[in-house]
Coordinates of C-alpha atoms and ligand atoms in Angstrom, one line a residue:
X1 CA -7.0 4.9 17.7
X2 CA -10.2 5.9 16.1
X3 CA -13.7 6.5 17.2
X4 CA -15.5 5.3 14.1
X5 CA -16.8 2.0 13.0
X6 CA -14.3 -0.6 11.9
X7 CA -14.9 -2.5 8.7
X8 CA -13.9 -6.2 8.3
X9 CA -10.8 -6.6 6.2
X10 CA -11.1 -9.6 3.9
X11 CA -8.2 -12.0 3.5
X12 CA -6.8 -13.6 0.3
X13 CA -9.0 -16.2 -1.2
X14 CA -12.0 -13.8 -1.5
X15 CA -12.9 -13.3 -5.1
X16 CA -13.2 -9.5 -4.7
X17 CA -9.4 -9.3 -4.2
X18 CA -8.8 -10.9 -7.6
X19 CA -11.3 -8.9 -9.7
X20 CA -11.0 -5.5 -11.4
X21 CA -12.9 -2.9 -9.4
X22 CA -15.2 -0.4 -11.1
X23 CA -14.8 3.4 -11.5
X24 CA -16.8 5.9 -9.4
X25 CA -18.3 9.0 -10.9
X26 CA -17.4 12.4 -9.3
X27 CA -21.0 12.7 -8.2
X28 CA -20.9 9.3 -6.5
X29 CA -17.7 10.3 -4.7
X30 CA -19.3 13.5 -3.4
X31 CA -22.5 11.7 -2.3
X32 CA -23.1 10.7 1.3
X33 CA -22.6 6.9 1.0
X34 CA -19.1 7.2 -0.5
X35 CA -18.2 10.1 1.9
X36 CA -19.2 7.8 4.8
X37 CA -17.3 4.9 3.3
X38 CA -14.1 7.0 3.0
X39 CA -14.4 8.0 6.7
X40 CA -14.9 4.4 7.7
X41 CA -12.0 3.2 5.5
X42 CA -9.8 5.9 7.2
X43 CA -10.8 4.7 10.6
X44 CA -10.3 1.0 9.7
X45 CA -6.9 1.8 8.2
X46 CA -5.8 3.7 11.3
X47 CA -7.1 1.0 13.6
X48 CA -5.4 -1.8 11.8
X49 CA -2.9 0.0 11.7
X50 CA -1.8 0.4 8.0
X51 CA -0.7 3.0 5.6
X52 CA -3.2 2.2 2.9
X53 CA -6.5 0.4 2.4
X54 CA -8.3 -0.3 -0.9
X55 CA -12.0 -0.8 -1.2
X56 CA -11.7 -4.5 -2.4
X57 CA -10.0 -5.2 1.0
X58 CA -13.3 -4.4 2.7
X59 CA -15.2 -6.5 0.1
X60 CA -16.2 -3.7 -2.3
X61 CA -15.2 -3.8 -5.9
X62 CA -14.8 0.0 -6.2
X63 CA -11.7 1.9 -7.6
X64 CA -11.2 3.7 -4.3
X65 CA -8.3 3.6 -1.8
X66 CA -7.3 5.6 1.3
X67 CA -3.6 6.4 2.1
X68 CA -1.9 7.9 5.2
X69 CA 1.6 7.6 6.4
X70 CA 1.3 9.3 9.7
X71 CA 4.2 11.3 11.2
X72 CA 4.3 9.0 14.2
X73 CA 4.8 5.9 12.1
X74 CA 7.7 7.6 10.2
X75 CA 9.4 9.0 13.3
X76 CA 9.2 5.6 15.1
X77 CA 11.7 4.2 12.5
X78 CA 15.5 4.4 13.0
X79 CA 16.9 7.1 10.8
X80 CA 18.9 4.8 8.6
X81 CA 15.8 2.8 7.7
X82 CA 13.8 5.9 7.1
X83 CA 16.5 7.1 4.7
X84 CA 16.9 3.7 3.0
X85 CA 13.2 3.5 2.4
X86 CA 12.8 7.2 1.4
X87 CA 9.9 7.3 3.8
X88 CA 8.4 10.6 4.9
X89 CA 4.9 11.4 6.2
X90 CA 2.0 11.4 3.8
X91 CA -1.2 13.2 5.0
X92 CA -4.5 11.4 4.8
X93 CA -6.1 11.3 1.3
X94 CA -8.3 9.2 -0.9
X95 CA -7.7 8.2 -4.5
X96 CA -10.4 7.1 -6.9
X97 CA -10.1 5.8 -10.5
X98 CA -6.3 6.1 -10.5
X99 CA -4.2 5.9 -13.6
X100 CA -0.6 4.9 -12.7
X101 CA 2.5 5.7 -14.8
X102 CA 5.9 4.5 -13.9
X103 CA 8.5 7.3 -14.1
X104 CA 12.1 6.4 -15.1
X105 CA 13.6 2.9 -14.8
X106 CA 14.8 2.9 -11.2
X107 CA 13.3 0.2 -8.9
X108 CA 13.7 -0.5 -5.2
X109 CA 13.4 -3.7 -3.2
X110 CA 11.9 -3.7 0.2
X111 CA 9.8 -5.9 2.4
X112 CA 6.1 -5.0 2.5
X113 CA 3.0 -6.5 4.1
X114 CA -0.7 -6.3 3.3
X115 CA -3.7 -6.2 5.7
X116 CA -5.3 -8.9 3.5
X117 CA -2.3 -11.3 4.0
X118 CA -2.3 -10.9 7.7
X119 CA 0.9 -12.0 9.5
X120 CA 3.2 -12.3 6.4
X121 CA 5.7 -10.1 4.6
X122 CA 7.9 -10.4 1.5
X123 CA 10.4 -8.4 -0.4
X124 CA 8.8 -6.8 -3.5
X125 CA 10.4 -4.9 -6.3
X126 CA 8.6 -1.6 -7.1
X127 CA 9.3 1.4 -9.2
X128 CA 11.0 4.2 -7.3
X129 CA 8.9 7.0 -8.9
X130 CA 5.4 7.1 -10.2
X131 CA 2.8 9.6 -11.4
X132 CA -0.9 9.0 -10.6
X133 CA -3.8 10.8 -12.1
X134 CA -7.0 10.3 -10.1
X135 CA -9.9 11.9 -8.4
X136 CA -9.6 13.0 -4.8
X137 CA -12.1 12.6 -1.9
X138 CA -14.0 15.6 -3.3
X139 CA -14.3 14.1 -6.7
X140 CA -11.7 16.6 -8.2
X141 CA -9.1 15.6 -10.7
X142 CA -5.6 15.6 -9.2
X143 CA -2.2 14.5 -10.2
X144 CA 0.3 13.0 -7.7
X145 CA 4.1 12.7 -8.2
X146 CA 5.5 10.3 -5.7
X147 CA 8.9 8.8 -4.9
X148 CA 10.2 6.2 -2.4
X149 CA 7.8 4.7 0.1
X150 CA 4.8 6.8 -1.0
X151 CA 5.4 5.5 -4.6
X152 CA 5.4 2.0 -3.1
X153 CA 2.1 2.5 -1.2
X154 CA 0.4 3.9 -4.4
X155 CA 1.6 0.9 -6.5
X156 CA 0.4 -1.5 -3.8
X157 CA -3.0 0.1 -3.4
X158 CA -3.6 0.5 -7.2
X159 CA -2.7 -3.2 -7.6
X160 CA -5.6 -4.0 -5.3
X161 CA -8.0 -2.2 -7.7
X162 CA -6.8 -4.4 -10.5
X163 CA -7.0 -7.7 -8.7
X164 CA -3.3 -8.0 -7.8
X165 CA -1.7 -8.6 -4.4
X166 CA 2.0 -8.3 -3.5
X167 CA 2.6 -12.1 -3.7
X168 CA 2.1 -11.8 -7.5
X169 CA 5.2 -9.6 -7.6
X170 CA 7.3 -10.7 -4.7
X171 CA 10.6 -12.5 -4.6
X172 CA 9.1 -15.8 -3.6
X173 CA 12.0 -17.0 -1.5
X174 CA 11.6 -13.8 0.7
X175 CA 8.0 -14.7 1.8
X176 CA 7.9 -15.1 5.6
X177 CA 5.9 -14.5 8.7
X178 CA 6.0 -10.9 10.1
X179 CA 7.3 -12.4 13.3
X180 CA 10.3 -14.0 11.7
X181 CA 11.0 -10.9 9.7
X182 CA 11.3 -8.9 12.9
X183 CA 13.3 -11.6 14.6
X184 CA 15.8 -12.4 11.9
X185 CA 15.8 -10.0 8.9
X186 CA 14.4 -6.6 9.8
X187 CA 17.6 -5.2 11.2
X188 CA 19.8 -5.7 8.1
X189 CA 19.8 -4.0 4.7
X190 CA 17.4 -5.6 2.3
X191 CA 20.2 -6.5 -0.2
X192 CA 21.9 -8.6 2.5
X193 CA 18.6 -10.3 3.5
X194 CA 17.8 -11.2 -0.1
X195 CA 21.3 -12.5 -0.7
X196 CA 21.1 -14.8 2.4
X197 CA 17.6 -16.0 1.4
X198 CA 18.6 -16.6 -2.2
X199 CA 15.8 -14.2 -2.9
X200 CA 16.7 -12.0 -5.8
X201 CA 16.9 -13.9 -9.1
X202 CA 19.8 -11.9 -10.8
Ligands
ZN1 ZN1 -2.7 -4.7 0.5

């Protein structure tokens, strides 16, 4: 739990989730308002809880997102799921003005949710490996190579900055409430769930 102020997370239907957000200058990032915003987004993400939060999700059309896959989230998962998802802890960091490149041709199908589509999940195909060039929370140029779940988080958050949400990319027949996911589908391999749902087109 966090001590800081919690921002309101907007739900789908708000225009800001469907627009292209604007870049931030390194000077803006280093300035007090954006530094405060990053801290508030961090606290809001932790409180939700979530592993990523993009500025449009709190109603701001800025190319900024925060990411953290805390060790306690990862260790709470059964080992087979952790391995299947290629999920390992990612320390807190912010990304601004990201440029995403897909590396290789491998994709992975997993269920994911979004704080702006509260109460639902769906299976979404994502690239397994990505490279992201961006500015960090200090306004410095950095390059991130990511694989597995971290690559998925980056793709999900960067989509938000371009006006996309996961329902634009999901296997539509896999869309369901989080409750039903836990009750019926969460315990089985994704391939099996997609087969049973008639989810994967090929
Ligand atoms: Zn989201």
